[in-house]
Amino acid sequence: SLHWLPDGRILYDSAPNGEYSTWTVEASGNTREILKSGDSEAVSPDGSFMVYRKGSAESGDYYFYRMNLSDGEERLLTKKSGVWTTVSPDGKWVVYTRY
């Protein structure tokens, strides 16, 4: 995933040690910071939160969580497994696919 944030930073996923993590970096390439382990799926249009999934590759169950980008607060969004998500333009809805 790769997302521009309203403050000019870029949010992206990388696996420098073989395990995915979500990072932010200034557009200049300076000040790289890790936000959390795991990968991001979507960012709200106003850049206030991101949606990510975590779960088990063995079971195939992945659940979506929301994380506030200002304070790191996380909460579970789904109780069913899913993939591919997006946030509505007004930031009020998260849509995902189940199969």
PDB file of N, CA and C in Angstrom:
ATOM      1  N   SER A   1       0.837  -1.197   0.000  1.00  0.00           N
ATOM      2  CA  SER A   1       0.000   0.000   0.000  1.00  0.00           C
ATOM      3  C   SER A   1       0.871   1.246   0.000  1.00  0.00           C
ATOM      4  N   LEU A   2       0.342   2.273  -0.605  1.00  0.00           N
ATOM      5  CA  LEU A   2       1.035   3.551  -0.697  1.00  0.00           C
ATOM      6  C   LEU A   2      -0.028   4.641  -0.675  1.00  0.00           C
ATOM      7  N   HIS A   3       0.061   5.568   0.294  1.00  0.00           N
ATOM      8  CA  HIS A   3      -0.964   6.595   0.461  1.00  0.00           C
ATOM      9  C   HIS A   3      -0.312   7.941   0.764  1.00  0.00           C
ATOM     10  N   TRP A   4      -0.758   8.994   0.087  1.00  0.00           N
ATOM     11  CA  TRP A   4      -0.351  10.353   0.432  1.00  0.00           C
ATOM     12  C   TRP A   4      -1.211  10.806   1.602  1.00  0.00           C
ATOM     13  N   LEU A   5      -0.610  11.392   2.600  1.00  0.00           N
ATOM     14  CA  LEU A   5      -1.356  11.966   3.713  1.00  0.00           C
ATOM     15  C   LEU A   5      -1.496  13.471   3.501  1.00  0.00           C
ATOM     16  N   PRO A   6      -2.556  14.081   4.032  1.00  0.00           N
ATOM     17  CA  PRO A   6      -2.774  15.512   3.821  1.00  0.00           C
ATOM     18  C   PRO A   6      -1.621  16.407   4.303  1.00  0.00           C
ATOM     19  N   ASP A   7      -0.836  15.939   5.268  1.00  0.00           N
ATOM     20  CA  ASP A   7       0.281  16.756   5.765  1.00  0.00           C
ATOM     21  C   ASP A   7       1.544  16.618   4.920  1.00  0.00           C
ATOM     22  N   GLY A   8       1.441  15.892   3.777  1.00  0.00           N
ATOM     23  CA  GLY A   8       2.568  15.770   2.862  1.00  0.00           C
ATOM     24  C   GLY A   8       3.414  14.527   3.058  1.00  0.00           C
ATOM     25  N   ARG A   9       3.183  13.796   4.143  1.00  0.00           N
ATOM     26  CA  ARG A   9       3.911  12.547   4.348  1.00  0.00           C
ATOM     27  C   ARG A   9       3.321  11.448   3.474  1.00  0.00           C
ATOM     28  N   ILE A  10       4.068  10.386   3.324  1.00  0.00           N
ATOM     29  CA  ILE A  10       3.636   9.212   2.582  1.00  0.00           C
ATOM     30  C   ILE A  10       3.556   8.049   3.561  1.00  0.00           C
ATOM     31  N   LEU A  11       2.451   7.327   3.531  1.00  0.00           N
ATOM     32  CA  LEU A  11       2.283   6.137   4.341  1.00  0.00           C
ATOM     33  C   LEU A  11       2.474   4.948   3.401  1.00  0.00           C
ATOM     34  N   TYR A  12       3.296   4.002   3.795  1.00  0.00           N
ATOM     35  CA  TYR A  12       3.580   2.859   2.917  1.00  0.00           C
ATOM     36  C   TYR A  12       3.893   1.620   3.733  1.00  0.00           C
ATOM     37  N   ASP A  13       3.856   0.477   3.073  1.00  0.00           N
ATOM     38  CA  ASP A  13       4.201  -0.793   3.692  1.00  0.00           C
ATOM     39  C   ASP A  13       5.547  -1.257   3.159  1.00  0.00           C
ATOM     40  N   SER A  14       6.332  -1.844   4.048  1.00  0.00           N
ATOM     41  CA  SER A  14       7.638  -2.348   3.663  1.00  0.00           C
ATOM     42  C   SER A  14       7.979  -3.542   4.547  1.00  0.00           C
ATOM     43  N   ALA A  15       8.822  -4.412   4.045  1.00  0.00           N
ATOM     44  CA  ALA A  15       9.233  -5.593   4.803  1.00  0.00           C
ATOM     45  C   ALA A  15      10.759  -5.702   4.813  1.00  0.00           C
ATOM     46  N   PRO A  16      11.463  -4.716   5.405  1.00  0.00           N
ATOM     47  CA  PRO A  16      12.923  -4.750   5.364  1.00  0.00           C
ATOM     48  C   PRO A  16      13.534  -5.945   6.096  1.00  0.00           C
ATOM     49  N   ASN A  17      12.803  -6.488   7.070  1.00  0.00           N
ATOM     50  CA  ASN A  17      13.310  -7.641   7.823  1.00  0.00           C
ATOM     51  C   ASN A  17      12.502  -8.900   7.536  1.00  0.00           C
ATOM     52  N   GLY A  18      11.756  -8.891   6.422  1.00  0.00           N
ATOM     53  CA  GLY A  18      10.973 -10.057   6.058  1.00  0.00           C
ATOM     54  C   GLY A  18       9.557 -10.063   6.608  1.00  0.00           C
ATOM     55  N   GLU A  19       9.211  -9.096   7.452  1.00  0.00           N
ATOM     56  CA  GLU A  19       7.872  -9.006   8.012  1.00  0.00           C
ATOM     57  C   GLU A  19       7.312  -7.619   7.720  1.00  0.00           C
ATOM     58  N   TYR A  20       6.088  -7.561   7.186  1.00  0.00           N
ATOM     59  CA  TYR A  20       5.511  -6.275   6.798  1.00  0.00           C
ATOM     60  C   TYR A  20       5.266  -5.361   7.982  1.00  0.00           C
ATOM     61  N   SER A  21       5.533  -4.082   7.770  1.00  0.00           N
ATOM     62  CA  SER A  21       5.245  -3.021   8.719  1.00  0.00           C
ATOM     63  C   SER A  21       4.739  -1.824   7.942  1.00  0.00           C
ATOM     64  N   THR A  22       3.991  -0.960   8.622  1.00  0.00           N
ATOM     65  CA  THR A  22       3.498   0.270   8.017  1.00  0.00           C
ATOM     66  C   THR A  22       4.363   1.420   8.511  1.00  0.00           C
ATOM     67  N   TRP A  23       4.806   2.255   7.580  1.00  0.00           N
ATOM     68  CA  TRP A  23       5.738   3.343   7.852  1.00  0.00           C
ATOM     69  C   TRP A  23       5.177   4.660   7.327  1.00  0.00           C
ATOM     70  N   THR A  24       5.728   5.759   7.824  1.00  0.00           N
ATOM     71  CA  THR A  24       5.512   7.062   7.202  1.00  0.00           C
ATOM     72  C   THR A  24       6.877   7.652   6.883  1.00  0.00           C
ATOM     73  N   VAL A  25       6.895   8.498   5.870  1.00  0.00           N
ATOM     74  CA  VAL A  25       8.124   9.180   5.483  1.00  0.00           C
ATOM     75  C   VAL A  25       7.738  10.515   4.872  1.00  0.00           C
ATOM     76  N   GLU A  26       8.561  11.535   5.077  1.00  0.00           N
ATOM     77  CA  GLU A  26       8.330  12.813   4.420  1.00  0.00           C
ATOM     78  C   GLU A  26       8.537  12.630   2.916  1.00  0.00           C
ATOM     79  N   ALA A  27       7.903  13.448   2.107  1.00  0.00           N
ATOM     80  CA  ALA A  27       8.026  13.338   0.652  1.00  0.00           C
ATOM     81  C   ALA A  27       9.478  13.466   0.202  1.00  0.00           C
ATOM     82  N   SER A  28      10.298  14.162   0.978  1.00  0.00           N
ATOM     83  CA  SER A  28      11.716  14.326   0.649  1.00  0.00           C
ATOM     84  C   SER A  28      12.516  13.053   0.899  1.00  0.00           C
ATOM     85  N   GLY A  29      11.905  12.087   1.604  1.00  0.00           N
ATOM     86  CA  GLY A  29      12.607  10.858   1.947  1.00  0.00           C
ATOM     87  C   GLY A  29      13.195  10.887   3.347  1.00  0.00           C
ATOM     88  N   ASN A  30      13.077  12.013   4.032  1.00  0.00           N
ATOM     89  CA  ASN A  30      13.597  12.151   5.393  1.00  0.00           C
ATOM     90  C   ASN A  30      12.565  11.705   6.426  1.00  0.00           C
ATOM     91  N   THR A  31      13.033  11.489   7.636  1.00  0.00           N
ATOM     92  CA  THR A  31      12.200  11.210   8.804  1.00  0.00           C
ATOM     93  C   THR A  31      11.261  10.033   8.588  1.00  0.00           C
ATOM     94  N   ARG A  32      11.832   8.896   8.366  1.00  0.00           N
ATOM     95  CA  ARG A  32      11.058   7.658   8.227  1.00  0.00           C
ATOM     96  C   ARG A  32      10.714   7.141   9.615  1.00  0.00           C
ATOM     97  N   GLU A  33       9.426   6.783   9.830  1.00  0.00           N
ATOM     98  CA  GLU A  33       8.978   6.276  11.129  1.00  0.00           C
ATOM     99  C   GLU A  33       8.091   5.061  10.936  1.00  0.00           C
ATOM    100  N   ILE A  34       8.225   4.096  11.819  1.00  0.00           N
ATOM    101  CA  ILE A  34       7.347   2.929  11.772  1.00  0.00           C
ATOM    102  C   ILE A  34       6.092   3.235  12.590  1.00  0.00           C
ATOM    103  N   LEU A  35       4.926   2.891  12.052  1.00  0.00           N
ATOM    104  CA  LEU A  35       3.666   3.076  12.769  1.00  0.00           C
ATOM    105  C   LEU A  35       3.250   1.809  13.496  1.00  0.00           C
ATOM    106  N   LYS A  36       3.366   0.664  12.809  1.00  0.00           N
ATOM    107  CA  LYS A  36       2.930  -0.591  13.399  1.00  0.00           C
ATOM    108  C   LYS A  36       3.405  -1.757  12.548  1.00  0.00           C
ATOM    109  N   SER A  37       3.382  -2.936  13.129  1.00  0.00           N
ATOM    110  CA  SER A  37       3.676  -4.120  12.330  1.00  0.00           C
ATOM    111  C   SER A  37       2.420  -4.480  11.554  1.00  0.00           C
ATOM    112  N   GLY A  38       2.582  -5.164  10.450  1.00  0.00           N
ATOM    113  CA  GLY A  38       1.455  -5.509   9.587  1.00  0.00           C
ATOM    114  C   GLY A  38       1.304  -4.492   8.470  1.00  0.00           C
ATOM    115  N   ASP A  39       0.361  -4.762   7.565  1.00  0.00           N
ATOM    116  CA  ASP A  39       0.218  -3.898   6.399  1.00  0.00           C
ATOM    117  C   ASP A  39      -1.060  -3.081   6.447  1.00  0.00           C
ATOM    118  N   SER A  40      -1.020  -1.913   5.825  1.00  0.00           N
ATOM    119  CA  SER A  40      -2.183  -1.035   5.766  1.00  0.00           C
ATOM    120  C   SER A  40      -3.023  -1.395   4.552  1.00  0.00           C
ATOM    121  N   GLU A  41      -4.276  -1.054   4.592  1.00  0.00           N
ATOM    122  CA  GLU A  41      -5.183  -1.322   3.483  1.00  0.00           C
ATOM    123  C   GLU A  41      -5.719  -0.032   2.886  1.00  0.00           C
ATOM    124  N   ALA A  42      -6.101   0.916   3.736  1.00  0.00           N
ATOM    125  CA  ALA A  42      -6.716   2.154   3.261  1.00  0.00           C
ATOM    126  C   ALA A  42      -6.476   3.262   4.276  1.00  0.00           C
ATOM    127  N   VAL A  43      -6.534   4.497   3.794  1.00  0.00           N
ATOM    128  CA  VAL A  43      -6.400   5.676   4.652  1.00  0.00           C
ATOM    129  C   VAL A  43      -7.610   6.561   4.399  1.00  0.00           C
ATOM    130  N   SER A  44      -8.136   7.161   5.463  1.00  0.00           N
ATOM    131  CA  SER A  44      -9.279   8.056   5.318  1.00  0.00           C
ATOM    132  C   SER A  44      -8.877   9.265   4.474  1.00  0.00           C
ATOM    133  N   PRO A  45      -9.821   9.866   3.752  1.00  0.00           N
ATOM    134  CA  PRO A  45      -9.494  11.023   2.910  1.00  0.00           C
ATOM    135  C   PRO A  45      -8.863  12.189   3.669  1.00  0.00           C
ATOM    136  N   ASP A  46      -9.223  12.366   4.930  1.00  0.00           N
ATOM    137  CA  ASP A  46      -8.634  13.464   5.704  1.00  0.00           C
ATOM    138  C   ASP A  46      -7.343  13.070   6.404  1.00  0.00           C
ATOM    139  N   GLY A  47      -6.922  11.807   6.236  1.00  0.00           N
ATOM    140  CA  GLY A  47      -5.667  11.340   6.823  1.00  0.00           C
ATOM    141  C   GLY A  47      -5.705  11.126   8.312  1.00  0.00           C
ATOM    142  N   SER A  48      -6.894  11.078   8.913  1.00  0.00           N
ATOM    143  CA  SER A  48      -6.977  10.932  10.361  1.00  0.00           C
ATOM    144  C   SER A  48      -6.861   9.481  10.833  1.00  0.00           C
ATOM    145  N   PHE A  49      -7.193   8.528   9.975  1.00  0.00           N
ATOM    146  CA  PHE A  49      -7.083   7.124  10.372  1.00  0.00           C
ATOM    147  C   PHE A  49      -6.738   6.254   9.182  1.00  0.00           C
ATOM    148  N   MET A  50      -6.253   5.068   9.500  1.00  0.00           N
ATOM    149  CA  MET A  50      -6.006   4.065   8.471  1.00  0.00           C
ATOM    150  C   MET A  50      -6.729   2.798   8.860  1.00  0.00           C
ATOM    151  N   VAL A  51      -6.992   1.970   7.875  1.00  0.00           N
ATOM    152  CA  VAL A  51      -7.605   0.667   8.090  1.00  0.00           C
ATOM    153  C   VAL A  51      -6.562  -0.371   7.712  1.00  0.00           C
ATOM    154  N   TYR A  52      -6.412  -1.363   8.541  1.00  0.00           N
ATOM    155  CA  TYR A  52      -5.465  -2.433   8.245  1.00  0.00           C
ATOM    156  C   TYR A  52      -6.089  -3.756   8.641  1.00  0.00           C
ATOM    157  N   ARG A  53      -5.491  -4.804   8.158  1.00  0.00           N
ATOM    158  CA  ARG A  53      -5.984  -6.125   8.523  1.00  0.00           C
ATOM    159  C   ARG A  53      -4.884  -6.907   9.191  1.00  0.00           C
ATOM    160  N   LYS A  54      -5.297  -7.777  10.071  1.00  0.00           N
ATOM    161  CA  LYS A  54      -4.352  -8.715  10.665  1.00  0.00           C
ATOM    162  C   LYS A  54      -5.090 -10.008  10.923  1.00  0.00           C
ATOM    163  N   GLY A  55      -4.339 -11.039  10.956  1.00  0.00           N
ATOM    164  CA  GLY A  55      -4.921 -12.355  11.139  1.00  0.00           C
ATOM    165  C   GLY A  55      -3.882 -13.413  10.876  1.00  0.00           C
ATOM    166  N   SER A  56      -4.342 -14.524  10.374  1.00  0.00           N
ATOM    167  CA  SER A  56      -3.482 -15.681  10.191  1.00  0.00           C
ATOM    168  C   SER A  56      -3.491 -16.154   8.748  1.00  0.00           C
ATOM    169  N   ALA A  57      -2.321 -16.246   8.142  1.00  0.00           N
ATOM    170  CA  ALA A  57      -2.215 -16.799   6.792  1.00  0.00           C
ATOM    171  C   ALA A  57      -2.566 -18.282   6.804  1.00  0.00           C
ATOM    172  N   GLU A  58      -2.282 -18.952   7.917  1.00  0.00           N
ATOM    173  CA  GLU A  58      -2.576 -20.380   8.016  1.00  0.00           C
ATOM    174  C   GLU A  58      -4.074 -20.643   7.966  1.00  0.00           C
ATOM    175  N   SER A  59      -4.847 -19.866   8.718  1.00  0.00           N
ATOM    176  CA  SER A  59      -6.301 -20.078   8.738  1.00  0.00           C
ATOM    177  C   SER A  59      -7.000 -19.315   7.625  1.00  0.00           C
ATOM    178  N   GLY A  60      -6.338 -18.270   7.108  1.00  0.00           N
ATOM    179  CA  GLY A  60      -6.951 -17.439   6.081  1.00  0.00           C
ATOM    180  C   GLY A  60      -7.918 -16.418   6.642  1.00  0.00           C
ATOM    181  N   ASP A  61      -7.982 -16.293   7.951  1.00  0.00           N
ATOM    182  CA  ASP A  61      -8.877 -15.335   8.596  1.00  0.00           C
ATOM    183  C   ASP A  61      -8.147 -14.025   8.865  1.00  0.00           C
ATOM    184  N   TYR A  62      -8.634 -12.970   8.234  1.00  0.00           N
ATOM    185  CA  TYR A  62      -8.077 -11.640   8.418  1.00  0.00           C
ATOM    186  C   TYR A  62      -9.196 -10.700   8.825  1.00  0.00           C
ATOM    187  N   TYR A  63      -8.970  -9.918   9.855  1.00  0.00           N
ATOM    188  CA  TYR A  63      -9.970  -9.003  10.372  1.00  0.00           C
ATOM    189  C   TYR A  63      -9.474  -7.575  10.197  1.00  0.00           C
ATOM    190  N   PHE A  64     -10.397  -6.648   9.974  1.00  0.00           N
ATOM    191  CA  PHE A  64     -10.026  -5.250   9.772  1.00  0.00           C
ATOM    192  C   PHE A  64     -10.068  -4.468  11.071  1.00  0.00           C
ATOM    193  N   TYR A  65      -9.083  -3.623  11.219  1.00  0.00           N
ATOM    194  CA  TYR A  65      -8.960  -2.736  12.366  1.00  0.00           C
ATOM    195  C   TYR A  65      -8.805  -1.306  11.859  1.00  0.00           C
ATOM    196  N   ARG A  66      -9.157  -0.377  12.703  1.00  0.00           N
ATOM    197  CA  ARG A  66      -8.978   1.046  12.411  1.00  0.00           C
ATOM    198  C   ARG A  66      -7.973   1.581  13.419  1.00  0.00           C
ATOM    199  N   MET A  67      -7.019   2.397  12.938  1.00  0.00           N
ATOM    200  CA  MET A  67      -6.034   3.007  13.817  1.00  0.00           C
ATOM    201  C   MET A  67      -6.016   4.508  13.579  1.00  0.00           C
ATOM    202  N   ASN A  68      -6.229   5.283  14.644  1.00  0.00           N
ATOM    203  CA  ASN A  68      -6.103   6.739  14.547  1.00  0.00           C
ATOM    204  C   ASN A  68      -4.639   7.077  14.330  1.00  0.00           C
ATOM    205  N   LEU A  69      -4.358   7.898  13.335  1.00  0.00           N
ATOM    206  CA  LEU A  69      -2.964   8.239  13.041  1.00  0.00           C
ATOM    207  C   LEU A  69      -2.420   9.292  14.001  1.00  0.00           C
ATOM    208  N   SER A  70      -3.281   9.969  14.748  1.00  0.00           N
ATOM    209  CA  SER A  70      -2.803  10.977  15.692  1.00  0.00           C
ATOM    210  C   SER A  70      -2.324  10.372  17.004  1.00  0.00           C
ATOM    211  N   ASP A  71      -3.037   9.348  17.507  1.00  0.00           N
ATOM    212  CA  ASP A  71      -2.678   8.805  18.816  1.00  0.00           C
ATOM    213  C   ASP A  71      -2.435   7.293  18.837  1.00  0.00           C
ATOM    214  N   GLY A  72      -2.610   6.620  17.694  1.00  0.00           N
ATOM    215  CA  GLY A  72      -2.356   5.184  17.619  1.00  0.00           C
ATOM    216  C   GLY A  72      -3.459   4.307  18.179  1.00  0.00           C
ATOM    217  N   GLU A  73      -4.574   4.902  18.616  1.00  0.00           N
ATOM    218  CA  GLU A  73      -5.683   4.117  19.149  1.00  0.00           C
ATOM    219  C   GLU A  73      -6.216   3.177  18.069  1.00  0.00           C
ATOM    220  N   GLU A  74      -6.436   1.914  18.459  1.00  0.00           N
ATOM    221  CA  GLU A  74      -6.904   0.898  17.520  1.00  0.00           C
ATOM    222  C   GLU A  74      -8.230   0.317  17.985  1.00  0.00           C
ATOM    223  N   ARG A  75      -9.045  -0.091  17.001  1.00  0.00           N
ATOM    224  CA  ARG A  75     -10.265  -0.813  17.350  1.00  0.00           C
ATOM    225  C   ARG A  75     -10.630  -1.772  16.227  1.00  0.00           C
ATOM    226  N   LEU A  76     -11.225  -2.887  16.617  1.00  0.00           N
ATOM    227  CA  LEU A  76     -11.666  -3.914  15.682  1.00  0.00           C
ATOM    228  C   LEU A  76     -12.894  -3.414  14.930  1.00  0.00           C
ATOM    229  N   LEU A  77     -12.883  -3.563  13.600  1.00  0.00           N
ATOM    230  CA  LEU A  77     -14.031  -3.154  12.786  1.00  0.00           C
ATOM    231  C   LEU A  77     -14.889  -4.324  12.347  1.00  0.00           C
ATOM    232  N   THR A  78     -14.288  -5.485  12.089  1.00  0.00           N
ATOM    233  CA  THR A  78     -15.047  -6.625  11.559  1.00  0.00           C
ATOM    234  C   THR A  78     -14.858  -7.864  12.419  1.00  0.00           C
ATOM    235  N   LYS A  79     -15.876  -8.676  12.442  1.00  0.00           N
ATOM    236  CA  LYS A  79     -15.800  -9.962  13.131  1.00  0.00           C
ATOM    237  C   LYS A  79     -15.834 -11.110  12.140  1.00  0.00           C
ATOM    238  N   LYS A  80     -15.821 -10.759  10.855  1.00  0.00           N
ATOM    239  CA  LYS A  80     -15.768 -11.741   9.773  1.00  0.00           C
ATOM    240  C   LYS A  80     -14.510 -11.467   8.961  1.00  0.00           C
ATOM    241  N   SER A  81     -13.977 -12.494   8.364  1.00  0.00           N
ATOM    242  CA  SER A  81     -12.763 -12.358   7.574  1.00  0.00           C
ATOM    243  C   SER A  81     -13.041 -11.577   6.295  1.00  0.00           C
ATOM    244  N   GLY A  82     -12.045 -10.812   5.828  1.00  0.00           N
ATOM    245  CA  GLY A  82     -12.226 -10.040   4.613  1.00  0.00           C
ATOM    246  C   GLY A  82     -10.905  -9.664   3.970  1.00  0.00           C
ATOM    247  N   VAL A  83     -11.020  -9.124   2.767  1.00  0.00           N
ATOM    248  CA  VAL A  83      -9.859  -8.642   2.013  1.00  0.00           C
ATOM    249  C   VAL A  83     -10.249  -7.347   1.316  1.00  0.00           C
ATOM    250  N   TRP A  84      -9.295  -6.625   0.821  1.00  0.00           N
ATOM    251  CA  TRP A  84      -9.484  -5.413   0.026  1.00  0.00           C
ATOM    252  C   TRP A  84     -10.504  -4.461   0.623  1.00  0.00           C
ATOM    253  N   THR A  85     -10.060  -3.354   1.069  1.00  0.00           N
ATOM    254  CA  THR A  85     -10.946  -2.385   1.688  1.00  0.00           C
ATOM    255  C   THR A  85     -10.690  -0.984   1.156  1.00  0.00           C
ATOM    256  N   THR A  86     -11.651  -0.129   1.344  1.00  0.00           N
ATOM    257  CA  THR A  86     -11.517   1.285   1.005  1.00  0.00           C
ATOM    258  C   THR A  86     -12.375   2.093   1.973  1.00  0.00           C
ATOM    259  N   VAL A  87     -12.086   3.376   2.062  1.00  0.00           N
ATOM    260  CA  VAL A  87     -12.834   4.282   2.926  1.00  0.00           C
ATOM    261  C   VAL A  87     -13.639   5.214   2.030  1.00  0.00           C
ATOM    262  N   SER A  88     -14.889   5.472   2.407  1.00  0.00           N
ATOM    263  CA  SER A  88     -15.741   6.353   1.609  1.00  0.00           C
ATOM    264  C   SER A  88     -15.160   7.771   1.570  1.00  0.00           C
ATOM    265  N   PRO A  89     -15.517   8.555   0.553  1.00  0.00           N
ATOM    266  CA  PRO A  89     -14.969   9.912   0.420  1.00  0.00           C
ATOM    267  C   PRO A  89     -15.228  10.814   1.634  1.00  0.00           C
ATOM    268  N   ASP A  90     -16.323  10.576   2.364  1.00  0.00           N
ATOM    269  CA  ASP A  90     -16.592  11.390   3.551  1.00  0.00           C
ATOM    270  C   ASP A  90     -15.966  10.800   4.819  1.00  0.00           C
ATOM    271  N   GLY A  91     -15.308   9.647   4.712  1.00  0.00           N
ATOM    272  CA  GLY A  91     -14.627   9.023   5.845  1.00  0.00           C
ATOM    273  C   GLY A  91     -15.549   8.335   6.836  1.00  0.00           C
ATOM    274  N   LYS A  92     -16.842   8.207   6.510  1.00  0.00           N
ATOM    275  CA  LYS A  92     -17.794   7.628   7.451  1.00  0.00           C
ATOM    276  C   LYS A  92     -17.970   6.120   7.305  1.00  0.00           C
ATOM    277  N   TRP A  93     -17.555   5.567   6.170  1.00  0.00           N
ATOM    278  CA  TRP A  93     -17.775   4.153   5.910  1.00  0.00           C
ATOM    279  C   TRP A  93     -16.491   3.463   5.461  1.00  0.00           C
ATOM    280  N   VAL A  94     -16.362   2.222   5.871  1.00  0.00           N
ATOM    281  CA  VAL A  94     -15.297   1.354   5.380  1.00  0.00           C
ATOM    282  C   VAL A  94     -15.990   0.220   4.635  1.00  0.00           C
ATOM    283  N   VAL A  95     -15.590   0.003   3.404  1.00  0.00           N
ATOM    284  CA  VAL A  95     -16.169  -1.062   2.579  1.00  0.00           C
ATOM    285  C   VAL A  95     -15.076  -2.101   2.342  1.00  0.00           C
ATOM    286  N   TYR A  96     -15.453  -3.372   2.469  1.00  0.00           N
ATOM    287  CA  TYR A  96     -14.480  -4.434   2.240  1.00  0.00           C
ATOM    288  C   TYR A  96     -15.159  -5.602   1.528  1.00  0.00           C
ATOM    289  N   THR A  97     -14.342  -6.498   1.023  1.00  0.00           N
ATOM    290  CA  THR A  97     -14.829  -7.664   0.299  1.00  0.00           C
ATOM    291  C   THR A  97     -14.672  -8.898   1.174  1.00  0.00           C
ATOM    292  N   ARG A  98     -15.681  -9.732   1.135  1.00  0.00           N
ATOM    293  CA  ARG A  98     -15.610 -11.041   1.812  1.00  0.00           C
ATOM    294  C   ARG A  98     -15.756 -12.124   0.775  1.00  0.00           C
ATOM    295  N   TYR A  99     -15.073 -13.213   0.985  1.00  0.00           N
ATOM    296  CA  TYR A  99     -15.282 -14.387   0.127  1.00  0.00           C
ATOM    297  C   TYR A  99     -15.038 -15.645   0.897  1.00  0.00           C
TER     298      TYR A  99
END
